[in-house]
PDB file of N, CA, C and O in Angstrom, chain B, residues numbered from 101:
ATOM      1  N   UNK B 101       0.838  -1.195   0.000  1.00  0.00           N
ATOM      2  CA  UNK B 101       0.000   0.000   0.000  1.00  0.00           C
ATOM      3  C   UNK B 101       0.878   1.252   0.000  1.00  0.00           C
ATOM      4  O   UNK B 101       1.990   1.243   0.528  1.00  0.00           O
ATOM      5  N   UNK B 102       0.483   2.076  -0.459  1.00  0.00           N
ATOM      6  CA  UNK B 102       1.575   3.495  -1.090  1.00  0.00           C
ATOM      7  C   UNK B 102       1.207   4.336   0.243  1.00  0.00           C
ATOM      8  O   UNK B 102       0.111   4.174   0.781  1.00  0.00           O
ATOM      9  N   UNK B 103       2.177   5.249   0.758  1.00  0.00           N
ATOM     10  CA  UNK B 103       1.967   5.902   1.926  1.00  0.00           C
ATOM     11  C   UNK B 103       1.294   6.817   0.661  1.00  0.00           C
ATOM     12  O   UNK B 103       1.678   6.860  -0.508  1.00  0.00           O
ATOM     13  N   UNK B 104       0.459   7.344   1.128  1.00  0.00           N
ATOM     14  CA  UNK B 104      -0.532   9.140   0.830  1.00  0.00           C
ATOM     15  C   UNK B 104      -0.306  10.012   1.120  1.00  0.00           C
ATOM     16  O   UNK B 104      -0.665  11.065   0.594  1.00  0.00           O
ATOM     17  N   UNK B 105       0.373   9.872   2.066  1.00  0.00           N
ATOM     18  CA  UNK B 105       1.143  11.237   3.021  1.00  0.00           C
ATOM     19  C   UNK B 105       2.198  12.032   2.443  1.00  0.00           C
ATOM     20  O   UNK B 105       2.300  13.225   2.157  1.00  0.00           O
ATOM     21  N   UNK B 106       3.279  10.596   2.314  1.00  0.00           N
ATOM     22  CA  UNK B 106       3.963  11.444   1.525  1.00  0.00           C
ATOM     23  C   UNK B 106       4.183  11.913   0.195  1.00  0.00           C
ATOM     24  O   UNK B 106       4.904  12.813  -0.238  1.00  0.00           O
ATOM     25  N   UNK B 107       3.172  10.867  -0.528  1.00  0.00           N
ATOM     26  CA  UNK B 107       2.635  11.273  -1.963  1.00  0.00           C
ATOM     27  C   UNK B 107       2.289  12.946  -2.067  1.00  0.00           C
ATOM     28  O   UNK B 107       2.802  13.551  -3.008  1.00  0.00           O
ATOM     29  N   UNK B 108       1.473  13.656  -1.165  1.00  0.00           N
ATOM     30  CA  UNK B 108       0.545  14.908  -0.923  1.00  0.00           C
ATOM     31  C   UNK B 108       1.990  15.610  -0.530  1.00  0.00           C
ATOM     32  O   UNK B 108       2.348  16.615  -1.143  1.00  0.00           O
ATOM     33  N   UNK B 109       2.856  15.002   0.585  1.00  0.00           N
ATOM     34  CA  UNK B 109       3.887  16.228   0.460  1.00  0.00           C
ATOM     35  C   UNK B 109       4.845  16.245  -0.206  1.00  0.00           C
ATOM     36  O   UNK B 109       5.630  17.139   0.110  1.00  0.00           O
ATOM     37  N   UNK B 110       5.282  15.346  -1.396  1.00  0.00           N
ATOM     38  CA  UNK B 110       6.309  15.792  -2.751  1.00  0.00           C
ATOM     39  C   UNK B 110       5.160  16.322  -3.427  1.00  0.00           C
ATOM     40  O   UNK B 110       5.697  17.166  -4.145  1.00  0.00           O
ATOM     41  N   UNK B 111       3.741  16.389  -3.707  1.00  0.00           N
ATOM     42  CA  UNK B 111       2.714  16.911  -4.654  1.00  0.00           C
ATOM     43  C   UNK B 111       3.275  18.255  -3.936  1.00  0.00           C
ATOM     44  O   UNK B 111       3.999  18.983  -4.615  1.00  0.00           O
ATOM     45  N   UNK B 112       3.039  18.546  -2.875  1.00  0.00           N
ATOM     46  CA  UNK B 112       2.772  19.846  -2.478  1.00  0.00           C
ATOM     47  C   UNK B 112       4.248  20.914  -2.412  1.00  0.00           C
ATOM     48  O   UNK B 112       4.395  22.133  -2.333  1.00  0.00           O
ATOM     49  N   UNK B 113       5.525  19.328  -2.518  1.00  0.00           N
ATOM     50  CA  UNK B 113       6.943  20.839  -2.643  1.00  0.00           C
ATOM     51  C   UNK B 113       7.056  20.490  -3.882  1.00  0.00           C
ATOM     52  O   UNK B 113       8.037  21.065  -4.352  1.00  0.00           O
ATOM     53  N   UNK B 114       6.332  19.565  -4.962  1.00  0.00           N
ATOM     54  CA  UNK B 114       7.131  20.035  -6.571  1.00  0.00           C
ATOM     55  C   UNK B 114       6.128  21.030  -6.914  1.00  0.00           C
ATOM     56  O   UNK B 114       4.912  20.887  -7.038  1.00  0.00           O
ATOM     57  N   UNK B 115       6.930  22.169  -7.060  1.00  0.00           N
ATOM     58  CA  UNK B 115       5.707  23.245  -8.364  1.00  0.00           C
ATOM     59  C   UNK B 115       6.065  22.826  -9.066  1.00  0.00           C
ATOM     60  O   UNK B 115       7.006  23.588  -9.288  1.00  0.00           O
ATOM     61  N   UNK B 116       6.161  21.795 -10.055  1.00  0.00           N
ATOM     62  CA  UNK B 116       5.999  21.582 -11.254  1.00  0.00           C
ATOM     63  C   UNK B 116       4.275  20.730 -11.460  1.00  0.00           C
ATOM     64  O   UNK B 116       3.553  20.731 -12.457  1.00  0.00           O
ATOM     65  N   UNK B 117       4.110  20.259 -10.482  1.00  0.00           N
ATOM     66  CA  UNK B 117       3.035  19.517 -10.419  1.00  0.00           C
ATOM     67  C   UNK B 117       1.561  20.681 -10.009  1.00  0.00           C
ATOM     68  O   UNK B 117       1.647  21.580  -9.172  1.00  0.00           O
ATOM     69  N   UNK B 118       0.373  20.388 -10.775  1.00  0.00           N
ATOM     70  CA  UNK B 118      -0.268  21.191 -11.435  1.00  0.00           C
ATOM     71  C   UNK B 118      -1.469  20.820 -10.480  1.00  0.00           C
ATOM     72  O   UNK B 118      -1.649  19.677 -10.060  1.00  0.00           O
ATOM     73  N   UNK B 119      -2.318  21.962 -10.162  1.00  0.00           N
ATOM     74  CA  UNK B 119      -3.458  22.073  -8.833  1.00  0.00           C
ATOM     75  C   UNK B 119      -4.178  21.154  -8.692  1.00  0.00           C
ATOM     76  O   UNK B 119      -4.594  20.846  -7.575  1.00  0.00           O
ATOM     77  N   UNK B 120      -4.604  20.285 -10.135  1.00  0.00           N
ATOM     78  CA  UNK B 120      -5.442  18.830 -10.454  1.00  0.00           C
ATOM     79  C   UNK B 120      -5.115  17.869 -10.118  1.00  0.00           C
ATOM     80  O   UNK B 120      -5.832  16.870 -10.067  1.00  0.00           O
ATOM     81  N   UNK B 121      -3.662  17.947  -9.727  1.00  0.00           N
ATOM     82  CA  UNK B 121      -2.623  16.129  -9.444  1.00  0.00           C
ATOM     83  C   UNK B 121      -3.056  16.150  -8.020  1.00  0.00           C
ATOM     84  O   UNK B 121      -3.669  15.295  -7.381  1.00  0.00           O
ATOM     85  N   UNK B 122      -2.439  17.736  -7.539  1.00  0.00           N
ATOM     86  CA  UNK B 122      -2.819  17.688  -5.752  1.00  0.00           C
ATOM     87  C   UNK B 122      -3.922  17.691  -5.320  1.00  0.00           C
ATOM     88  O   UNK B 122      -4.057  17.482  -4.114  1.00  0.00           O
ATOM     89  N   UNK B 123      -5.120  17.933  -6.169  1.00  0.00           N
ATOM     90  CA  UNK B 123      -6.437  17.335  -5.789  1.00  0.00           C
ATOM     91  C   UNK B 123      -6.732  16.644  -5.881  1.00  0.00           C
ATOM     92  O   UNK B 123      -7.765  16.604  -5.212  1.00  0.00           O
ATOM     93  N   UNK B 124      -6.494  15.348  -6.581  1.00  0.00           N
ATOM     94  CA  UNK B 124      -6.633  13.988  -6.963  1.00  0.00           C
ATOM     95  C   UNK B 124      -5.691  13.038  -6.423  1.00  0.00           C
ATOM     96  O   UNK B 124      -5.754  11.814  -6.541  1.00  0.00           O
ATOM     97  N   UNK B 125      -4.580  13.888  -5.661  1.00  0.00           N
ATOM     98  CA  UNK B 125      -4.006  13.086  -4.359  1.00  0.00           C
ATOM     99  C   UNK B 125      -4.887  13.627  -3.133  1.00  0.00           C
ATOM    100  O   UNK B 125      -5.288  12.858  -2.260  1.00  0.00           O
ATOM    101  N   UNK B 126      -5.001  14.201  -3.130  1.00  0.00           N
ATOM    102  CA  UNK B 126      -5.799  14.570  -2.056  1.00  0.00           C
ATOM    103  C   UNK B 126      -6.821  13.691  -1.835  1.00  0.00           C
ATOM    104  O   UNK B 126      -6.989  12.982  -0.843  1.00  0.00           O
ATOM    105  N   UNK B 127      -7.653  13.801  -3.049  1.00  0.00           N
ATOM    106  CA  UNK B 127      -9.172  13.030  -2.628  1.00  0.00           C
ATOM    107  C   UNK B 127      -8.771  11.557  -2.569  1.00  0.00           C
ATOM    108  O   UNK B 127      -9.371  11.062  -1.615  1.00  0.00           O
ATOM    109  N   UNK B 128      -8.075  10.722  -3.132  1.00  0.00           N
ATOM    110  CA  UNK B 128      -7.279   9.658  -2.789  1.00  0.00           C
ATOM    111  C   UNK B 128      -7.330   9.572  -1.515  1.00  0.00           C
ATOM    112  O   UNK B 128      -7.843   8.613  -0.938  1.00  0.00           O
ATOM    113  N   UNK B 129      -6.896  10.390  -1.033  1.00  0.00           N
ATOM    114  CA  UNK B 129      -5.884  10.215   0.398  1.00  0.00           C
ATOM    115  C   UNK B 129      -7.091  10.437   1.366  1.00  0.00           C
ATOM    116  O   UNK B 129      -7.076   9.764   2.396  1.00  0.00           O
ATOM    117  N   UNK B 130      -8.472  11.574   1.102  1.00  0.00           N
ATOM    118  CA  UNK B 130      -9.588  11.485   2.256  1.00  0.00           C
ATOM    119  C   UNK B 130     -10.536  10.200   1.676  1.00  0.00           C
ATOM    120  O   UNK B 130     -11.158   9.483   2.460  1.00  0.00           O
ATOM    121  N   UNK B 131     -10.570   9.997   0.208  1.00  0.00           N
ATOM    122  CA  UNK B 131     -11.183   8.084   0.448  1.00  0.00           C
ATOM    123  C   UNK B 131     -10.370   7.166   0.947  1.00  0.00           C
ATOM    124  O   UNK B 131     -11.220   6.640   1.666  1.00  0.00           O
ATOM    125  N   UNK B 132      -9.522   6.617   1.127  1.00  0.00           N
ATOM    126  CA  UNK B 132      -8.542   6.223   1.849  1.00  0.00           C
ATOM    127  C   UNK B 132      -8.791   6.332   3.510  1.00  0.00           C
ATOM    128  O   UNK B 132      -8.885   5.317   4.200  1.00  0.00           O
ATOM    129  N   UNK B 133      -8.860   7.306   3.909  1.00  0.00           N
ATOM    130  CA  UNK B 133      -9.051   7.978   4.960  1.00  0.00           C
ATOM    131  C   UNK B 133     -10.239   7.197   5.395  1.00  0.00           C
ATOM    132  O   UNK B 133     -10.224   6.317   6.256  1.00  0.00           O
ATOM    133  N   UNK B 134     -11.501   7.699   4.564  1.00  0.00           N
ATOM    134  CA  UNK B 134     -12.963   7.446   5.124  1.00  0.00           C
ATOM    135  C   UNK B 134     -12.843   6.349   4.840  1.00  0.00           C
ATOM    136  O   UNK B 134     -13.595   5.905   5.707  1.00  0.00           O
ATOM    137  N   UNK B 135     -12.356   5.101   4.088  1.00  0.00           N
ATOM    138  CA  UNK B 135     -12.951   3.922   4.269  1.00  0.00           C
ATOM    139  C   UNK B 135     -12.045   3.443   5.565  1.00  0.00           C
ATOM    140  O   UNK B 135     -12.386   2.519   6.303  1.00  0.00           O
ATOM    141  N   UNK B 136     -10.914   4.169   5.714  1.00  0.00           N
ATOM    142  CA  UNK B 136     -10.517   2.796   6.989  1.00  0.00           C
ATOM    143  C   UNK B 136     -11.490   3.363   8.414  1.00  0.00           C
ATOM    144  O   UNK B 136     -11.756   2.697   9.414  1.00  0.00           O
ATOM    145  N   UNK B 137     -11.822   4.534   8.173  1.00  0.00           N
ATOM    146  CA  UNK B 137     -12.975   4.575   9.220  1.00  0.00           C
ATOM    147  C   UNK B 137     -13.891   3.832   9.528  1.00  0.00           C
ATOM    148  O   UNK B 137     -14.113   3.174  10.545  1.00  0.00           O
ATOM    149  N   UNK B 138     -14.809   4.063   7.916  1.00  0.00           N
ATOM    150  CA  UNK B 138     -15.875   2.734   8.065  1.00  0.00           C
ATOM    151  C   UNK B 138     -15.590   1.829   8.419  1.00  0.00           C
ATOM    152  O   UNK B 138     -16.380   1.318   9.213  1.00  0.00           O
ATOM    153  N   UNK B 139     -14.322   1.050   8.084  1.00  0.00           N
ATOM    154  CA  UNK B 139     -13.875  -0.066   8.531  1.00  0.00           C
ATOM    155  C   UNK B 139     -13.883  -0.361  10.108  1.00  0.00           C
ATOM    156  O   UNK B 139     -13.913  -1.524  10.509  1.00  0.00           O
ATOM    157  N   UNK B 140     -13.865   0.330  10.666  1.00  0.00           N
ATOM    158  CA  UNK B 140     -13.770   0.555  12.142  1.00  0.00           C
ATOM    159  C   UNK B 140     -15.454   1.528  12.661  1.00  0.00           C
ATOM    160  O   UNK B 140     -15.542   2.187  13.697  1.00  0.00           O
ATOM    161  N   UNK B 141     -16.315   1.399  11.885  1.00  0.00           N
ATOM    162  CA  UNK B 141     -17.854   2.043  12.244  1.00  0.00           C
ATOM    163  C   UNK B 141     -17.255   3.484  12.776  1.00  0.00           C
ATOM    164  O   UNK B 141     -17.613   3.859  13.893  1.00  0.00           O
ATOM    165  N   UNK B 142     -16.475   4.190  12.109  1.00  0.00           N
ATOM    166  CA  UNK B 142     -16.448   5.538  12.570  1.00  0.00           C
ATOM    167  C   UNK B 142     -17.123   6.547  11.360  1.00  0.00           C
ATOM    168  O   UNK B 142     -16.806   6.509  10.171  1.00  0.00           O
ATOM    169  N   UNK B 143     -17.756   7.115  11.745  1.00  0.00           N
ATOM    170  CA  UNK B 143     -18.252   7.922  10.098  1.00  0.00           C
ATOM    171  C   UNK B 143     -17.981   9.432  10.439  1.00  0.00           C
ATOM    172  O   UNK B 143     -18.098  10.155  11.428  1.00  0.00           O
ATOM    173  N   UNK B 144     -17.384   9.606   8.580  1.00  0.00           N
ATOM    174  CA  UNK B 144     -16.924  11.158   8.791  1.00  0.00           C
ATOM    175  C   UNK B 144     -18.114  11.338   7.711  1.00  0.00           C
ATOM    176  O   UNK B 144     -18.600  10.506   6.945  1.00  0.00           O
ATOM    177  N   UNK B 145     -18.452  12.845   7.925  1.00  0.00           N
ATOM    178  CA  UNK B 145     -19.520  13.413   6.771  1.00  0.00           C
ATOM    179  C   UNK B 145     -18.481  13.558   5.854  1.00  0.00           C
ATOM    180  O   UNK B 145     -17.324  13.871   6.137  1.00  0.00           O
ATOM    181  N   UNK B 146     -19.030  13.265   4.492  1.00  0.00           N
ATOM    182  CA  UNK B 146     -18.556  13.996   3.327  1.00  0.00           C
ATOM    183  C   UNK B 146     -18.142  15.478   2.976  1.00  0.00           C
ATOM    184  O   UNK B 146     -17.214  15.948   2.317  1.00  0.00           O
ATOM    185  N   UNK B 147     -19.210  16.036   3.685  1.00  0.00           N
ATOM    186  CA  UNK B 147     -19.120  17.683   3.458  1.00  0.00           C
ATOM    187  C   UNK B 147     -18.135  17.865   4.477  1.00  0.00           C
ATOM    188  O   UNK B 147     -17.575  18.928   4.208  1.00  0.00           O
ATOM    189  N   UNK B 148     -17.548  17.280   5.698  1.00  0.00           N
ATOM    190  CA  UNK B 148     -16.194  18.185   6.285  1.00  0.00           C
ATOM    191  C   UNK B 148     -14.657  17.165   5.744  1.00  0.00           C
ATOM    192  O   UNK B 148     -13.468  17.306   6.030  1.00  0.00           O
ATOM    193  N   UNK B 149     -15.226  16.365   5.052  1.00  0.00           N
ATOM    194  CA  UNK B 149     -14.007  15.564   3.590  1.00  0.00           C
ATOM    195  C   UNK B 149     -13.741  16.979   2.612  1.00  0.00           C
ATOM    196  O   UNK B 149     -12.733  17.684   2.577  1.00  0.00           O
ATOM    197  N   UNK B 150     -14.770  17.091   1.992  1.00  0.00           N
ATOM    198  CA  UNK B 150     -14.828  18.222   1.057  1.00  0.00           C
ATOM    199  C   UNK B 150     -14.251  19.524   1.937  1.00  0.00           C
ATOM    200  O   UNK B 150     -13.178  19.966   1.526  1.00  0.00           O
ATOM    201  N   UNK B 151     -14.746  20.084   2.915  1.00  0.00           N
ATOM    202  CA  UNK B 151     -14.383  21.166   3.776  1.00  0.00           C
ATOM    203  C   UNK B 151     -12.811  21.119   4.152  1.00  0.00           C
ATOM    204  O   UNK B 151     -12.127  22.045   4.590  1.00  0.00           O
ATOM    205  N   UNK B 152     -12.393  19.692   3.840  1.00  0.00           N
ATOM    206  CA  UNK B 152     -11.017  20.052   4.741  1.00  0.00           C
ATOM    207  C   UNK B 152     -10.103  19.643   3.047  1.00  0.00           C
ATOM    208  O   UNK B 152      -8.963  20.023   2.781  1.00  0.00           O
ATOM    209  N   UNK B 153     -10.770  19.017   2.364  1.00  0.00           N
ATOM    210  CA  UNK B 153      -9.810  18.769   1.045  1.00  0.00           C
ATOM    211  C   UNK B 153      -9.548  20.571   0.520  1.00  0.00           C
ATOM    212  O   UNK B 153      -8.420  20.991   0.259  1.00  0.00           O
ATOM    213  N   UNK B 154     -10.512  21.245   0.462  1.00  0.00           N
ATOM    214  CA  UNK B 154     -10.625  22.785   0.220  1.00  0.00           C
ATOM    215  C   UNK B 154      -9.707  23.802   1.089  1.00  0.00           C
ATOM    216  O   UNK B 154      -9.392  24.966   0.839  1.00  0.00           O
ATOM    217  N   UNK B 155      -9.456  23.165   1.941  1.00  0.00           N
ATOM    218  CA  UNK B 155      -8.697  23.664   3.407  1.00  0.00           C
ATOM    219  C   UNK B 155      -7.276  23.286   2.953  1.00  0.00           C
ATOM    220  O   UNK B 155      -6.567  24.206   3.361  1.00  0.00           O
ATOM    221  N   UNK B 156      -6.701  22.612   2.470  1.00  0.00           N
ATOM    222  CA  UNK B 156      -5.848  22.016   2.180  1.00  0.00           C
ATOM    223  C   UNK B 156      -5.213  22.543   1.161  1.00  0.00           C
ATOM    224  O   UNK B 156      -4.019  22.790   1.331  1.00  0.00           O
ATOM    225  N   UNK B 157      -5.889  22.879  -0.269  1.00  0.00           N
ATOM    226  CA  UNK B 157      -5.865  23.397  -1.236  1.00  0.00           C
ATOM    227  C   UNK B 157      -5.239  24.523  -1.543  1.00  0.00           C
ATOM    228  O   UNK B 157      -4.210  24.744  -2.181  1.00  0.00           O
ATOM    229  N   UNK B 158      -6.464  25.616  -0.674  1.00  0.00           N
ATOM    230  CA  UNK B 158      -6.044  27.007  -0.390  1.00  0.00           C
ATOM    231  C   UNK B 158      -4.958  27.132   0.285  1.00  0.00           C
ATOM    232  O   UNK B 158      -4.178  27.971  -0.165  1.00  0.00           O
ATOM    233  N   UNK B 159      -4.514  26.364   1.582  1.00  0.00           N
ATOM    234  CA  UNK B 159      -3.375  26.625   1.932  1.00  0.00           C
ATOM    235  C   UNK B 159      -1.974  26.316   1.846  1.00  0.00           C
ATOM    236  O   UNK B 159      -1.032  26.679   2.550  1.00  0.00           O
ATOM    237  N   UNK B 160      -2.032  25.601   0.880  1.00  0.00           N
ATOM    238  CA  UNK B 160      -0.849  25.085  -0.034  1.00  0.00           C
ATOM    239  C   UNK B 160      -0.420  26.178  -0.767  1.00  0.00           C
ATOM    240  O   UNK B 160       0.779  26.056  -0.516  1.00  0.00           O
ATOM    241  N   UNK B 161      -0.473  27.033  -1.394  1.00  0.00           N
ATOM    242  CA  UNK B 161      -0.735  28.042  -2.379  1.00  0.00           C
ATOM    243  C   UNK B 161      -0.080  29.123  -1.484  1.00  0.00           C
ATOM    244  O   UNK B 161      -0.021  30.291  -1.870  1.00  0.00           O
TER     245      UNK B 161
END
């Protein structure tokens, strides 16, 4: 299994890599996230997935 973590932080120190890659590691990385929750009956809402993938985004930049 590929760490995500550090996938998101070489996405986030190469500027060569373009706002779409780091969102699509990103959302990777919060499905990833939410299923090992479910896996364990913990549930995250979608909308603070989305709220914090957006959070993430902006402050990369």
């Amino acid at each position: 299994m590929l760490d995500y973590g550090y996938s998101i932080h070489l996405a986030l120190e190469n500027l060569t890599y373009s706002t779409m890659h780091i969102f699509q590691v990103l959302l990777l990385f919060f499905e990833t996230l939410s299923l090992s929750f479910q896996k364990y009956n913990v549930n995250i809402p979608s909308g603070l997935m989305a709220a914090m993938t957006l959070r993430c985004i902006s402050t990369s930049h």
